[in-house]
XYZ file of C-alpha atoms in Angstrom:
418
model
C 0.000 0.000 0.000
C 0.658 3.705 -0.350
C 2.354 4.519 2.756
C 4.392 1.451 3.843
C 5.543 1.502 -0.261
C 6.906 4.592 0.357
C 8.911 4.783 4.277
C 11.926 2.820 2.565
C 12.101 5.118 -0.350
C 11.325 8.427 1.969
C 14.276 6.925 4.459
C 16.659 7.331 1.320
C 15.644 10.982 1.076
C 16.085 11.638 4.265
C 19.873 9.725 4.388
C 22.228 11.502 7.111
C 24.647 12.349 4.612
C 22.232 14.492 1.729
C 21.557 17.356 4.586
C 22.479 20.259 2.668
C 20.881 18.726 -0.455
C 17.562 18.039 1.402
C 17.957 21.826 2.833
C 18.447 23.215 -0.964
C 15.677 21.125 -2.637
C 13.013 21.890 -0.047
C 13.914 25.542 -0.774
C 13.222 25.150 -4.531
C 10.373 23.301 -3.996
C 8.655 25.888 -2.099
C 10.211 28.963 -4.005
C 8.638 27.389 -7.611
C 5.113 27.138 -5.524
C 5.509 30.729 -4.522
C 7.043 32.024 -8.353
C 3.396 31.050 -9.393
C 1.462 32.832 -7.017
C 0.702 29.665 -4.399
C 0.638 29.758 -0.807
C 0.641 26.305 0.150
C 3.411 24.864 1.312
C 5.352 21.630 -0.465
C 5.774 19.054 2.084
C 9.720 18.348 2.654
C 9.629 15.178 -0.010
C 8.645 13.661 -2.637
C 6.840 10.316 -3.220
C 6.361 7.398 -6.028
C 3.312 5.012 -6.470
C 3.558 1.350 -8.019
C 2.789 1.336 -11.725
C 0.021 -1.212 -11.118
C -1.312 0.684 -8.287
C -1.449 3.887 -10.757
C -3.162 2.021 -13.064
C -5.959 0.334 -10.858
C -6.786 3.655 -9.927
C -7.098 5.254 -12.842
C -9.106 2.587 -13.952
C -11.531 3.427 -10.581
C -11.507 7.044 -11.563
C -12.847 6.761 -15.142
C -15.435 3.930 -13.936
C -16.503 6.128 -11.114
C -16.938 8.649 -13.506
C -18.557 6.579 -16.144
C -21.243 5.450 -13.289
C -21.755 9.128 -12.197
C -22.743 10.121 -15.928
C -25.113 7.100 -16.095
C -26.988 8.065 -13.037
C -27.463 11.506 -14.052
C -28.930 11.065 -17.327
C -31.456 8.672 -15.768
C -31.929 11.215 -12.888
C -32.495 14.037 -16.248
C -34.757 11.431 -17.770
C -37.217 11.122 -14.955
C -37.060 13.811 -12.426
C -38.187 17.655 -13.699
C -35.656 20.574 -13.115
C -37.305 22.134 -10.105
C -36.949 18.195 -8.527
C -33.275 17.830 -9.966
C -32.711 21.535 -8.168
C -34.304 20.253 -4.603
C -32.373 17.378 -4.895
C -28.623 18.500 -5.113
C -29.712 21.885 -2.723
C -29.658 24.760 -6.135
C -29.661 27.789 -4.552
C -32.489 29.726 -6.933
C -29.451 32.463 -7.847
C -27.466 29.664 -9.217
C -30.461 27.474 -10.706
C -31.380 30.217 -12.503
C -27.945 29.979 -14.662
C -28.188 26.087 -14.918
C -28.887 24.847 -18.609
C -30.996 21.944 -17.106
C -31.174 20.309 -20.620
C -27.666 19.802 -21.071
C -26.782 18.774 -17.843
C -26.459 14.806 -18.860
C -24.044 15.524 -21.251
C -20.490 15.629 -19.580
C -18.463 18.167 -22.115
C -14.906 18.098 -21.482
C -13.890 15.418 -18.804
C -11.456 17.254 -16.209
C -11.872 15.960 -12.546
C -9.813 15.358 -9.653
C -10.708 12.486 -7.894
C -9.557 12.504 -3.984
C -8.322 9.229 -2.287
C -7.753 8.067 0.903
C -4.650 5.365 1.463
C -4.958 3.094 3.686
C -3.474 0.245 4.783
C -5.993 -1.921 3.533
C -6.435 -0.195 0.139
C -7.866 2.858 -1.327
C -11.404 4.935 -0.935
C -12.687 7.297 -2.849
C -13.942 10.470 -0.717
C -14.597 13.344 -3.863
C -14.923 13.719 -7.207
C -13.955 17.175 -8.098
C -15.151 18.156 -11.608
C -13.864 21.165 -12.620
C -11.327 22.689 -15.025
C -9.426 25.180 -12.058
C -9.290 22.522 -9.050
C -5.766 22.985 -7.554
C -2.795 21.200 -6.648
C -0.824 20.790 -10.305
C 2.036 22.627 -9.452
C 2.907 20.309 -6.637
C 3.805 18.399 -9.529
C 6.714 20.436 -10.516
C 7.753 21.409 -7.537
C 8.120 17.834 -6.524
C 10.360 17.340 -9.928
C 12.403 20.256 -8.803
C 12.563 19.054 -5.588
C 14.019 15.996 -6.396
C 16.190 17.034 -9.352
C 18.008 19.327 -6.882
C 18.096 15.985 -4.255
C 20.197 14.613 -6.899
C 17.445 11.862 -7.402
C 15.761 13.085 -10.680
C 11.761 11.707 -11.710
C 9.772 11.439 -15.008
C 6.372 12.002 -15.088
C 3.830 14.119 -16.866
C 2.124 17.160 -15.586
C -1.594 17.640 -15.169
C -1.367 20.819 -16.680
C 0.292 19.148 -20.005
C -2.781 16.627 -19.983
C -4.990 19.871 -19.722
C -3.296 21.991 -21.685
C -3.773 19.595 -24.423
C -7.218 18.800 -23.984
C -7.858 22.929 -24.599
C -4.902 22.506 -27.644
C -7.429 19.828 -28.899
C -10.420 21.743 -28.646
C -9.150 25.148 -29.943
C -8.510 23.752 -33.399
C -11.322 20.849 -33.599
C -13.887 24.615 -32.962
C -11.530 26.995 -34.847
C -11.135 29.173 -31.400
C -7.879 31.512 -31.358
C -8.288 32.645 -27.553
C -7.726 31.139 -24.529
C -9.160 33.290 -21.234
C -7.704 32.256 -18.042
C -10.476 33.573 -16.085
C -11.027 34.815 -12.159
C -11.760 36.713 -9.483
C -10.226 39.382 -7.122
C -11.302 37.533 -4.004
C -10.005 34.179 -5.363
C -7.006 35.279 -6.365
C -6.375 37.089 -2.930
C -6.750 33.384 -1.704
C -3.471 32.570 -2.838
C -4.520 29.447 -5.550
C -2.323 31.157 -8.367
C -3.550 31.804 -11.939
C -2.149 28.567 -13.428
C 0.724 30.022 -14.618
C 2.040 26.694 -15.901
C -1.485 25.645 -17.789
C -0.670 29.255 -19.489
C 2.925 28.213 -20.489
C 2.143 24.641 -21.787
C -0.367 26.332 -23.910
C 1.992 28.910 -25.137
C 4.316 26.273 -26.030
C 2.329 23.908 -27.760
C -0.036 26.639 -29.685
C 2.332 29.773 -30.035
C -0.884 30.995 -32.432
C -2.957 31.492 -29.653
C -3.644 34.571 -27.526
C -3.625 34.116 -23.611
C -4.992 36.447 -21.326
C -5.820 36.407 -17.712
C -8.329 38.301 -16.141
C -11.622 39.093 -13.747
C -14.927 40.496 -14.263
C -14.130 43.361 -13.993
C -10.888 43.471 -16.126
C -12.544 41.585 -19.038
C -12.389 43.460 -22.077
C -16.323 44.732 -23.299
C -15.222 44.058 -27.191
C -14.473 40.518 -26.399
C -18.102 40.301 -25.371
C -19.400 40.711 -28.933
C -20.299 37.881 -30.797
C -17.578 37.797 -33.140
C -15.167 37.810 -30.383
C -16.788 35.864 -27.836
C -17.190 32.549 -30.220
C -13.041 32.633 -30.989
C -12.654 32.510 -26.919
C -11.976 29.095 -24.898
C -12.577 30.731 -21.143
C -10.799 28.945 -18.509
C -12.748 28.987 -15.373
C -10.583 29.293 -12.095
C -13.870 29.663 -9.422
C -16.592 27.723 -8.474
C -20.019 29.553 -8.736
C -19.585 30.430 -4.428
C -15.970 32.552 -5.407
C -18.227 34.735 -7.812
C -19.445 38.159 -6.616
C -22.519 38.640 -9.260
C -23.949 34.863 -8.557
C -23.091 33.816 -11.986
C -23.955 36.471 -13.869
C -21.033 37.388 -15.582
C -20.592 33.834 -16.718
C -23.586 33.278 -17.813
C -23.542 36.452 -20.066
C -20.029 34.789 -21.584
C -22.024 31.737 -22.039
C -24.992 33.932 -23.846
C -22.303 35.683 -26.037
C -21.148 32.554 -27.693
C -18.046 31.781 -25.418
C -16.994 28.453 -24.893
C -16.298 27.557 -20.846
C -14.175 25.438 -19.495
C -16.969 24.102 -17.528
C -20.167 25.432 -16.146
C -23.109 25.342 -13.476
C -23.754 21.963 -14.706
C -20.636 20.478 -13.458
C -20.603 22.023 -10.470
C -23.787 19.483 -9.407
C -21.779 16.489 -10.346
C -19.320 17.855 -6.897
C -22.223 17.957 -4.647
C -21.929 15.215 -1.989
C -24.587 13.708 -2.194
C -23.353 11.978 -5.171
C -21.759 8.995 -3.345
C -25.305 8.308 -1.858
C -26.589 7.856 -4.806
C -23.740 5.835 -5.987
C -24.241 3.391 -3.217
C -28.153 3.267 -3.631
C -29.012 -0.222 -4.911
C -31.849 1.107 -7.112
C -29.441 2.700 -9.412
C -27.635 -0.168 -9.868
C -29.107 -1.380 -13.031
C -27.670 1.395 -14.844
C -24.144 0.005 -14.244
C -22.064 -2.734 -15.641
C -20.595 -4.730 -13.231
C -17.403 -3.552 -13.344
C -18.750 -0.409 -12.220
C -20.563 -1.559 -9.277
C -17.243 -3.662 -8.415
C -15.506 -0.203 -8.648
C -18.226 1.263 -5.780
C -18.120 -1.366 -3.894
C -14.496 -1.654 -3.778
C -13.424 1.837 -3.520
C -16.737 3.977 -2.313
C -17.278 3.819 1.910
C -20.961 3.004 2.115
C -22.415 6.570 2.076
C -26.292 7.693 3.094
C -28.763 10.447 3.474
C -29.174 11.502 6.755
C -32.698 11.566 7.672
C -35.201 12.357 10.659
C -35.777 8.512 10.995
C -31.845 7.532 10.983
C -30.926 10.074 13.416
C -30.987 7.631 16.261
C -29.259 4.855 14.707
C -26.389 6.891 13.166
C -25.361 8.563 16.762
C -25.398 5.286 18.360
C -23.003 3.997 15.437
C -20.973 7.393 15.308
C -17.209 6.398 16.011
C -17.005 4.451 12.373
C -18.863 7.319 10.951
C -17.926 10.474 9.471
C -20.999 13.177 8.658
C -20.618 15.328 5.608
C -22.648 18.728 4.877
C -23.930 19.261 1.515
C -22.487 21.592 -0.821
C -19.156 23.215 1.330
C -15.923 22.684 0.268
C -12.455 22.686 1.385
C -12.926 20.264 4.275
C -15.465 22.162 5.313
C -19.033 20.714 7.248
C -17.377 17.599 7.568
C -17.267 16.269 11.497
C -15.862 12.802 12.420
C -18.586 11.269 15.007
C -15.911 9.864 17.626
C -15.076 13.432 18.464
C -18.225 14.770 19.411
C -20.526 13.822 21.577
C -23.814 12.067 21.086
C -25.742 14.939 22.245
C -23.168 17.211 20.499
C -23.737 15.383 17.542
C -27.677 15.731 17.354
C -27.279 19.138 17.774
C -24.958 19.648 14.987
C -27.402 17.624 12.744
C -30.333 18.988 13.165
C -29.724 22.349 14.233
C -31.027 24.123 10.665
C -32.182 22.448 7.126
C -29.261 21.289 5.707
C -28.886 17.507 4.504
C -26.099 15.644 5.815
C -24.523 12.696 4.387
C -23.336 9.900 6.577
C -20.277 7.766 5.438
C -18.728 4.988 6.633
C -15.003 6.320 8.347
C -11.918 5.079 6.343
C -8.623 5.804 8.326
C -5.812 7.509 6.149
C -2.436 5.907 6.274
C -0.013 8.082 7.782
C 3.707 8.431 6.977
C 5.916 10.276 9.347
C 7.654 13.490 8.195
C 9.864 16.461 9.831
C 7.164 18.999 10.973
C 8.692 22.679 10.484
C 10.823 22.264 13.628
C 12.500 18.877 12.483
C 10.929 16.183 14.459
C 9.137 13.650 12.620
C 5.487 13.302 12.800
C 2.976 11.589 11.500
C 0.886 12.883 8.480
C -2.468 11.852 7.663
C -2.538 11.545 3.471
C -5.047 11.944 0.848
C -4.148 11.359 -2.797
C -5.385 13.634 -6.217
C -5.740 12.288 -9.063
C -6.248 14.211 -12.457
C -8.040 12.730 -15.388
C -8.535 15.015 -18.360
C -10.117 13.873 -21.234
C -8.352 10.143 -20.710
C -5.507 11.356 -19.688
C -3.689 10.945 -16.219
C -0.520 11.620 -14.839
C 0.668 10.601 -11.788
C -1.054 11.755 -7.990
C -0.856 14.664 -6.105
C -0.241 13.945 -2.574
C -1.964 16.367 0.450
C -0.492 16.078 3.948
C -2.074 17.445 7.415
C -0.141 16.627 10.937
C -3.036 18.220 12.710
C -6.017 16.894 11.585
C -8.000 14.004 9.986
C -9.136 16.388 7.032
C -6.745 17.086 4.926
C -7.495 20.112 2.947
C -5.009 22.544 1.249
C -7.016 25.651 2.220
C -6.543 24.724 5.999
C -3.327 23.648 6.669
C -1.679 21.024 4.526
C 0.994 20.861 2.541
C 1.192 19.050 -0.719
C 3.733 17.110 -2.931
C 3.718 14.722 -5.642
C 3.769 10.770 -6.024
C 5.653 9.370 -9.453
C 4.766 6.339 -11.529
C 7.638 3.947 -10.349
């Protein structure tokens, strides 16, 4: 498995004698992060996964994927839009910009599907689909990282399988400009404006114009028609980092712009999408590789409701409880640290659904915290899949908590196809 794979390989990084190399290429690593305009730190190392492991988890990414599409055009097929909008929580600002009769058809595949090692195997805990979810440049930073070690990697950057996907698209619909696209409260977050995705582009298409900007930098003649249907817009925010609910993307939409990604695929991240995974009356959608895939790599995941209150406290330590539509690690509570009474409160104290899952522990690997002594890091794993291409895993790390979420306080790297 992921961790124990890896404590023989770290223990060579971490040799007595490379000191002032391990000092240097922890430097780089974190000065390439901040060059690009990201504040999270690179954990002190770098990591490799088995070929065959790579492999059998790309494989569970596309078939999780594959099942996810199935379910939602039978969910389009039989439920109205005002029932498809109660169901995944549409706030009426943002349902209002939803083209409800394309949502079954997926567009451009880019996702980032986040795993949890453990020792047992791996589980499945988010599928992320959208074009600006984070955590690329840990790849090259973890290439730097161990280039300057002395100990140099191949592997292929998610923003080179991305990059290409938009290369692709540009000339198969004749567009000439790529936007990278997003706003002044996201960017004061400290994400970066995908600096690389910008050069790859560059590189490979030299003919076409990049620009990067917000709403309220956009220029007004690239909102004409002529303009707007030469223009690929690269989406860096999710519909809760706009400050117009939508409305600026929608009008880009309206004025013949092609997006990265819209409203659409922001309902395919909503959690209750592992629920409905594990429901056995969907089941007859998918072939039976994809139910193998859920069963093997989804923890059994359910609705909370008024009836299953009861039952769920008393089972709470092998439980973790998951608010609907929050992200970065937020609204998600592990039930053996709260109490039972806690607990009920927290559940029921407003409307909001809640998703109970069964708890999967995260392997943990022991590195230097930022004073030197080791200790131990719980891991969660990324891994990118655009259009059919993947690349490797990013690798998240949090000492201090169970969550492990880049916009609280872990640190990322990158794991290599050995």
């Amino acid at each position: 498995m992921f961790a124990e794979d890896n404590r023989a390989f770290l223990a060579e990084q971490y040799d007595a004698g490379r000191s002032p190399e391990r000092a240097l290429a922890a430097r780089a690593g974190n000065q390439l992060l901040a060059d690009v305009g990201m504040k999270v730190p690179m954990l002190p190392c770098h990591f490799r996964i088995a070929a065959a492991e790579h492999a059998a988890l790309e494989r569970a990414t596309r078939l999780l994927a594959d099942a996810q599409d199935k379910v939602l055009a039978h969910l389009c097929a039989t439920l109205t839009a005002d029932e498809l909008a109660a169901m995944f929580e549409v706030r009426p600002e943002m349902a209002a910009h939803v083209d409800w009769p394309s949502l079954p058809s997926s567009g451009l595949r880019m996702l980032r599907a986040d795993i949890i090692p453990t020792d047992t195997g791996y589980w499945f805990c988010e599928l992320n689909h959208f074009s600006g979810v984070g955590g690329g440049e840990a790849y090259h930073a973890a290439h730097l990282h161990a280039e300057v070690l002395g100990r140099p990697v191949t592997g292929i950057s998610p923003f080179r399988q991305l990059a290409l996907q938009y290369v692709t698209e540009c000339r198969r619909a004749r567009l000439t400009r790529v936007v990278v696209l997003d706003t002044p409260g996201h960017r004061a977050q400290g994400y970066g404006q995908h600096l690389l995705l910008q050069q790859y582009i560059r590189h490979m298409a030299p003919g076409i114009e990049l620009a990067y900007h917000d709403e309220l930098t956009y220029p007004a003649e690239w909102l004409e028609a002529g303009e707007a249907r030469r223009t690929l817009v690269h989406r860096l925010v999710t519909f809760d980092d706009t400050t117009d609910n939508g409305a600026f993307l929608a009008r880009l939409r309206a004025c013949g712009a092609t997006l990265s990604c819209m409203f659409e695929a922001e309902l395919k991240m909503h959690r209750r999408w592992f629920a409905l995974l594990c429901d056995p009356a969907h089941h007859h959608l998918l072939t039976a590789e994809e139910r193998a895939a859920i069963e093997q790599h989804v923890p059994h995941t359910a609705v909370v409701g008024p009836a299953d209150i009861d039952a769920m406290i008393a089972d709470k330590d092998r439980l973790v409880f998951k608010r609907s539509y929050l992200y970065g690690g937020k609204g998600v509570l592990a039930g053996d640290q709260h109490t039972a009474d806690e607990l009920r409160d927290l559940l029921t104290r407003d409307d909001a659904t809640w998703y109970a899952q069964r708890r999967v522990h995260a392997s943990t690997i022991d590195l230097p915290s930022p004073d030197g002594t080791p200790v131990p890091y719980h891991l969660v794993l990324g891994m990118y899949l655009y259009g059919d291409r993947t690349s490797g895993v990013v690798v998240r790390g949090a000492a201090d908590s169970p969550v492990v979420n880049g916009s609280r306080s872990a640190g990322m790297t990158w794991a290599f196809v050995a």
